[in-house]
mmCIF file of C-alpha atoms in Angstrom:
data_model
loop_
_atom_site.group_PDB
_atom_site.id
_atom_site.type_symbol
_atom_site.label_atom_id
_atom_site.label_comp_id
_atom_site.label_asym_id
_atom_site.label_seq_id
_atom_site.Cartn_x
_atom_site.Cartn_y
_atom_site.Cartn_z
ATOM 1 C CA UNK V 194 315.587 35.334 59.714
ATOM 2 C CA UNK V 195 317.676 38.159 58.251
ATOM 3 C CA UNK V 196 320.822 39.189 60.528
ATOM 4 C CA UNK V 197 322.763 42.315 59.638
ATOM 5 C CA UNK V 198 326.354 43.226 61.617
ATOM 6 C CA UNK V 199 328.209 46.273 61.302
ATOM 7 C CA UNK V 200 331.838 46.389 61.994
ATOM 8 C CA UNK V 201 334.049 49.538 62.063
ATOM 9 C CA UNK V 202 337.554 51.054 63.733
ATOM 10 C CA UNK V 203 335.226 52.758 66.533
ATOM 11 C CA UNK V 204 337.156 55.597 66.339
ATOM 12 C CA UNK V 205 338.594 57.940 63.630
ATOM 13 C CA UNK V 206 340.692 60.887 63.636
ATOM 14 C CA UNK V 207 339.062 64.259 62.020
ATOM 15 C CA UNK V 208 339.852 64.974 58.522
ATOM 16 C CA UNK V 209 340.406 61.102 57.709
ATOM 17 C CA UNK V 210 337.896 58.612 55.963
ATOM 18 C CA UNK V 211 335.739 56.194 57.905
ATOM 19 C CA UNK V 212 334.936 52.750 56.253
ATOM 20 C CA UNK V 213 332.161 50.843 57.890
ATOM 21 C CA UNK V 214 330.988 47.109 56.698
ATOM 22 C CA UNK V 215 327.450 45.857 57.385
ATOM 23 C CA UNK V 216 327.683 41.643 56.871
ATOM 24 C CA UNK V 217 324.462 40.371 55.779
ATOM 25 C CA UNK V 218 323.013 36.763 56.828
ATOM 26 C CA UNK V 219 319.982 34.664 56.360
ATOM 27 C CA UNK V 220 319.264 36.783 53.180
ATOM 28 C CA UNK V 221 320.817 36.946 49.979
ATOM 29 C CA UNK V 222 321.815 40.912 49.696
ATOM 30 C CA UNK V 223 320.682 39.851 45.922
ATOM 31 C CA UNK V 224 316.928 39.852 46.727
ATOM 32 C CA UNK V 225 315.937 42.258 44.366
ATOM 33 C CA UNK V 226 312.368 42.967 46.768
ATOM 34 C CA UNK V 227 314.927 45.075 49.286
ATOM 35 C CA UNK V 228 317.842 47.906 49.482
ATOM 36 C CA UNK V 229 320.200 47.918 52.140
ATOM 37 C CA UNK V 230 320.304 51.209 53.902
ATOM 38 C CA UNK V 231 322.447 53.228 56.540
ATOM 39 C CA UNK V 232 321.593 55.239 59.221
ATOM 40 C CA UNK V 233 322.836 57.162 62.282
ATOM 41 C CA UNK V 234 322.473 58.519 66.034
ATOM 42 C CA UNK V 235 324.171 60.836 67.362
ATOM 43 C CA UNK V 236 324.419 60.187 71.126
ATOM 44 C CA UNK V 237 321.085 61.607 72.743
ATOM 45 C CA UNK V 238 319.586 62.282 69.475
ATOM 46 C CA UNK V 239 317.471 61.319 67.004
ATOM 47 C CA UNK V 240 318.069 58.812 64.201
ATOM 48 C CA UNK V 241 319.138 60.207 60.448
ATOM 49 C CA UNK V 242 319.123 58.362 56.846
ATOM 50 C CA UNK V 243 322.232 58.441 55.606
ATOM 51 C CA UNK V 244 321.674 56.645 52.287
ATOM 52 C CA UNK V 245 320.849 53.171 50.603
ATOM 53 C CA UNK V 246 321.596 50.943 47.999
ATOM 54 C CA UNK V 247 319.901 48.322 45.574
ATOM 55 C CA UNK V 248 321.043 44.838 44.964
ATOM 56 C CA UNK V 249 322.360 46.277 41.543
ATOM 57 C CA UNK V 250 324.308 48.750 42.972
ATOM 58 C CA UNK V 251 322.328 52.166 42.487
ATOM 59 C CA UNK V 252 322.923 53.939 45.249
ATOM 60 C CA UNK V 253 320.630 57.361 46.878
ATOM 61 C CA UNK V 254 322.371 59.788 49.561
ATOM 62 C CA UNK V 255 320.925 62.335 52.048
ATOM 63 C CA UNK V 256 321.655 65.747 50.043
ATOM 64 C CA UNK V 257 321.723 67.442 52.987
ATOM 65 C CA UNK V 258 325.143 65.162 54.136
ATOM 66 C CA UNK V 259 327.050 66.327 50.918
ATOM 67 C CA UNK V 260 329.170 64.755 48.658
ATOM 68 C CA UNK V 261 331.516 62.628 51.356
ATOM 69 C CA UNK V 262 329.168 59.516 51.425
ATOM 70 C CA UNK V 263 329.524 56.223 48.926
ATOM 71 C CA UNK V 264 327.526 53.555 49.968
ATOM 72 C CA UNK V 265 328.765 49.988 47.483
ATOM 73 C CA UNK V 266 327.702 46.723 47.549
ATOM 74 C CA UNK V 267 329.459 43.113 47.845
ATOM 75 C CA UNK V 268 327.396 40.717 46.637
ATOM 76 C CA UNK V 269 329.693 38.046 46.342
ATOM 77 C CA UNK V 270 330.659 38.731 50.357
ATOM 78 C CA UNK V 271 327.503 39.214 51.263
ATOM 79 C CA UNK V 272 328.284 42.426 52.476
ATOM 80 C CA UNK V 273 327.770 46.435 51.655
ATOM 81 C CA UNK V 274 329.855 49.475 53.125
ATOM 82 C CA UNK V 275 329.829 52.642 54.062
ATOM 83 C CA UNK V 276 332.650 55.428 53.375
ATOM 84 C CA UNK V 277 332.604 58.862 54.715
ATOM 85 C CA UNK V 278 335.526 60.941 53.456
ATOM 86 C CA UNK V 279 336.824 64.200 55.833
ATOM 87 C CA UNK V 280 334.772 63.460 59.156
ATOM 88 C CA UNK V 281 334.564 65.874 61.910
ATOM 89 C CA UNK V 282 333.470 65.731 65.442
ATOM 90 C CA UNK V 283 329.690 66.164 63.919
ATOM 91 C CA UNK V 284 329.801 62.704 62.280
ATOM 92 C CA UNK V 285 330.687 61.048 65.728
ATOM 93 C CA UNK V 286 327.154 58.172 66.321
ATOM 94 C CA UNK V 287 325.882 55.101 66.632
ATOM 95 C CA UNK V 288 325.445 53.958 63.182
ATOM 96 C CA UNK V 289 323.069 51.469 61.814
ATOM 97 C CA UNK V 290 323.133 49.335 59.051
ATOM 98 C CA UNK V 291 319.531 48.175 57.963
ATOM 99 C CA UNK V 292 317.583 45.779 55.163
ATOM 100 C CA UNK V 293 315.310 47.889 53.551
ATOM 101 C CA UNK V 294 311.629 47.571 52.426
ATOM 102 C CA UNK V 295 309.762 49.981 50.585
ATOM 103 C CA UNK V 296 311.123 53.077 52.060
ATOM 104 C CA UNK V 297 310.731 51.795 55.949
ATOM 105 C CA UNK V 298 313.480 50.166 57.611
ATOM 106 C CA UNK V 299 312.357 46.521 58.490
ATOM 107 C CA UNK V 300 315.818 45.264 60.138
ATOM 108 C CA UNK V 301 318.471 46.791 62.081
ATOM 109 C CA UNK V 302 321.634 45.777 63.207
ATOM 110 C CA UNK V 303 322.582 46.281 66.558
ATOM 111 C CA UNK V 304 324.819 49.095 65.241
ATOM 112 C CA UNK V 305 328.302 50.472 66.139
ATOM 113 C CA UNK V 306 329.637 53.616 67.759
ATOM 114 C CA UNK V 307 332.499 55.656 65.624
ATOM 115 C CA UNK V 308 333.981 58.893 67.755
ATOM 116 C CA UNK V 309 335.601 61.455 65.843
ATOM 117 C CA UNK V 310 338.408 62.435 68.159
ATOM 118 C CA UNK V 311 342.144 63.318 67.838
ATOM 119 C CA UNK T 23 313.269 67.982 52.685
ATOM 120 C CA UNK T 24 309.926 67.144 54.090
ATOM 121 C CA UNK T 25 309.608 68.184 57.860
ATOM 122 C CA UNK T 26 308.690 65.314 60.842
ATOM 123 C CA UNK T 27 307.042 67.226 63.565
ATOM 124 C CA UNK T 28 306.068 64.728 66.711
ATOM 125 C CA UNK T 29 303.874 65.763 69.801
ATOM 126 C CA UNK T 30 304.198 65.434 72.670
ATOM 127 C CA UNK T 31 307.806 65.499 73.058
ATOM 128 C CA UNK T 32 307.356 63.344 76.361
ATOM 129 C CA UNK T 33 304.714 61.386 77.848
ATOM 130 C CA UNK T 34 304.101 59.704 81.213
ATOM 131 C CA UNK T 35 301.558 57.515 81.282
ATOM 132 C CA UNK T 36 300.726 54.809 83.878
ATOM 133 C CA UNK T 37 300.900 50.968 82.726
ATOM 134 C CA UNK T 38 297.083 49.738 81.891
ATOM 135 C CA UNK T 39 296.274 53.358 80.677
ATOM 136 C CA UNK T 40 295.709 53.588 76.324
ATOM 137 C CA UNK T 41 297.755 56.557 75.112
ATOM 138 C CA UNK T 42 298.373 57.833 72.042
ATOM 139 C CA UNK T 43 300.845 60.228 70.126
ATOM 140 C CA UNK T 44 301.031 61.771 66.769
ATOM 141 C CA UNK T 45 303.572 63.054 63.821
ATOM 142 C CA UNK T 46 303.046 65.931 61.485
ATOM 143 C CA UNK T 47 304.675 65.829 57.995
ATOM 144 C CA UNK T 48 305.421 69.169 56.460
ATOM 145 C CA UNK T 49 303.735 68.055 53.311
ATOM 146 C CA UNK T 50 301.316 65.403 51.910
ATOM 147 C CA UNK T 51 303.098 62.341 52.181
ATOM 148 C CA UNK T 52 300.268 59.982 51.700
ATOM 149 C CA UNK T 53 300.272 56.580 53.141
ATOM 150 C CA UNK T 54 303.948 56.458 53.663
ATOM 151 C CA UNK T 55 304.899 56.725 57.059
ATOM 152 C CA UNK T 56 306.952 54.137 59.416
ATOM 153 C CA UNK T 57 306.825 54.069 63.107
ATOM 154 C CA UNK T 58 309.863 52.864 65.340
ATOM 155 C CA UNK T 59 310.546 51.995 69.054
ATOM 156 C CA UNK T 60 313.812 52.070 70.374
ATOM 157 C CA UNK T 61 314.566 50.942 73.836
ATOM 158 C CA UNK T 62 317.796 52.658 75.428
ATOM 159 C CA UNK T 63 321.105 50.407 73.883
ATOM 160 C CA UNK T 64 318.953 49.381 71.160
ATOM 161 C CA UNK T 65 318.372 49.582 67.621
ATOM 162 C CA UNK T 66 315.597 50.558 66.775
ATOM 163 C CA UNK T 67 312.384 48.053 65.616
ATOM 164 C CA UNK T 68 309.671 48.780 63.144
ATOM 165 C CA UNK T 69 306.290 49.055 64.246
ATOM 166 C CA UNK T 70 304.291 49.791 61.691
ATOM 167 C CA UNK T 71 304.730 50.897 58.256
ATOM 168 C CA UNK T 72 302.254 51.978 55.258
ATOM 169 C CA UNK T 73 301.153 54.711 58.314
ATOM 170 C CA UNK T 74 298.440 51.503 59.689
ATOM 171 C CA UNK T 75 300.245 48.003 58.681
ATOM 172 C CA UNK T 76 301.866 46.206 62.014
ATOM 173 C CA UNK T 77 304.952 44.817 60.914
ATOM 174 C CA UNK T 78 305.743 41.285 61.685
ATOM 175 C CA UNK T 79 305.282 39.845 65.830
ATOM 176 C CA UNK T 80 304.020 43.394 67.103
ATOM 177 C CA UNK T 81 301.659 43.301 69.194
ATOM 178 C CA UNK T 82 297.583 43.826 68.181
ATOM 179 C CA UNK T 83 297.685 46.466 71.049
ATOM 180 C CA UNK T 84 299.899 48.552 68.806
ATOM 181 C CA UNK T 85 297.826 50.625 65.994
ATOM 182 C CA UNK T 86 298.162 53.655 63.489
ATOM 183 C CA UNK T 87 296.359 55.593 61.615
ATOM 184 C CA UNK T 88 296.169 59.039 59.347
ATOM 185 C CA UNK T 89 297.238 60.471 55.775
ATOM 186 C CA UNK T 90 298.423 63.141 53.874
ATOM 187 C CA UNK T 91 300.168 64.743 56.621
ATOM 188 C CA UNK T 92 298.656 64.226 60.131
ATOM 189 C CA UNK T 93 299.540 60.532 62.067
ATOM 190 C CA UNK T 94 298.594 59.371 65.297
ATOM 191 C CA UNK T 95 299.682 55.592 66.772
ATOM 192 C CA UNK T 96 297.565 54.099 69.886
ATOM 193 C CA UNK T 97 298.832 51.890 72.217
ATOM 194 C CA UNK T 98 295.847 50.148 74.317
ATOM 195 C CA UNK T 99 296.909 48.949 78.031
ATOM 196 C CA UNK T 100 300.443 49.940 78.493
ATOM 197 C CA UNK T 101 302.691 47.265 79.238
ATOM 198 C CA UNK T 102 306.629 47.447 80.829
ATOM 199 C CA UNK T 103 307.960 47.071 77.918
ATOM 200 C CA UNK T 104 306.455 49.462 75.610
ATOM 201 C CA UNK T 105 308.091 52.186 77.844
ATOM 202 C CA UNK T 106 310.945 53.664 74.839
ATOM 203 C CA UNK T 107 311.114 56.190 72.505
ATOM 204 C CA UNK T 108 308.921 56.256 69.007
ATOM 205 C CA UNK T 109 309.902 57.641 65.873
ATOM 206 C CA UNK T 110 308.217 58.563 63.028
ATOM 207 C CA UNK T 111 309.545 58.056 59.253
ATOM 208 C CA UNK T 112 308.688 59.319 56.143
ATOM 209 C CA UNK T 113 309.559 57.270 52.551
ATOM 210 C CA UNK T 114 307.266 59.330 50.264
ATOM 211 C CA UNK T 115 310.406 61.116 48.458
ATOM 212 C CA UNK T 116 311.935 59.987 45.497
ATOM 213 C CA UNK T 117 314.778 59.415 44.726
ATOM 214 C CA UNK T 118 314.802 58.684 48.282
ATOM 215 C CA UNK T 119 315.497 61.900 50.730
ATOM 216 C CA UNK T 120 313.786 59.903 54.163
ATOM 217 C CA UNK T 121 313.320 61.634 57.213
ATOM 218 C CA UNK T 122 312.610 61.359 60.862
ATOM 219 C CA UNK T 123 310.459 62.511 63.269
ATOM 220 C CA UNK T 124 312.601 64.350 66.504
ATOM 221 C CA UNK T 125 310.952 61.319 68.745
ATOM 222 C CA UNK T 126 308.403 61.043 71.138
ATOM 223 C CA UNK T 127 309.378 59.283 74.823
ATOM 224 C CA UNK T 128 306.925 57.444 76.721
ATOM 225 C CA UNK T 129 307.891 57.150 80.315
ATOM 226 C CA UNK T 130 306.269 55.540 83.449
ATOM 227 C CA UNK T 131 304.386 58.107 85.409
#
């Protein structure tokens, strides 16, 4: 059974870059049948796609996010990231790392909370 | 972007009682639509995906149906722990633009 952790600094000053790691178990993140997605949640809202990524490394983004996300993989660590460059108070959430089927999201990790605060 | 419109918003429902809620996509989308449940601290789990497939250990009580752009899932006798919030997804786009539904709660009456 697949097992996915995130880990992250919880909290990040605005302007700077967060870096988020999602650690991967039970799986090989090689298994070309799946991506290996992020996702979001702002407290009290809903949940938003922030992007995935193949086993090979080709990697999709929300447009409507911009240009601050790259999502890379670690397939020797067993492991993929997340950086968002210039945060602001909007990018404050739970966020989720995922294993990806064919478009629908068929394991979470518990996820992590990152406030954007100074 | 393709729109996710759920109704009702909220629903309170009694435990035994069937209910059932529905999404609206913004355009055809087909057959590919994903429901969630997400219980309060918790990530969310898959439901059902290809808008009628149950993913893996849920429950026969749990069921969806619909294409194109109108979805409905049915839960038959409410139990405890069904009580959470469901989400609708869409994975039609590509390359991939996925989006969600705003959420529909389901709350003991």
């Amino acid at each position: 059974q697949v097992h996915l952790q995130e880990s992250g600094p919880g909290l990040v000053r605005p302007s700077e870059t967060l870096s988020l790691t999602c650690n991967v178990s039970g799986d090989s993140i090689n298994n070309f049948q799946y991506f290996w997605a992020w996702l979001r949640q702002p407290p009290g809202k809903g949940l938003e796609w922030i992007g995935s990524i193949s086993s090979s490394g080709s990697a999709y983004y929300n447009p409507s996010l911009g240009g601050r996300l790259t999502i890379s993989v670690a397939s020797s660590k067993q492991h993929f990231s997340l950086r968002v460059d210039s945060v602001t108070a909007a990018d404050t959430a739970v966020y989720y790392c995922a294993r990806q089927g064919a478009g629908n999201m068929k394991d979470w990790g518990q996820g992590t909370l990152i406030t954007v605060s100074s | 972007e393709i729109v996710m419109t759920q109704s009702p918003a909220t629903l309170s429902v009694s435990p035994g009682e069937r209910v059932t809620f529905s999404c609206r996509a913004s355009e055809r989308i087909g057959d590919n639509l994903a429901w969630y449940q997400q219980k309060p601290g918790q990530a969310p789990r898959l439901l059902i995906y290809g808008a009628t497939t149950r993913a893996t250990g849920i429950p026969a009580r749990f069921s969806g149906s619909g294409t194109g752009t109108e979805f409905t899932v049915t839960i038959t006798s409410l139990q405890s722990a069904d009580f959470a919030v469901y989400y609708c997804q869409q994975y039609k786009t590509w390359p991939p633009a996925y989006t969600f539904g705003q959420g529909t709660k389901l709350e003991i009456k």
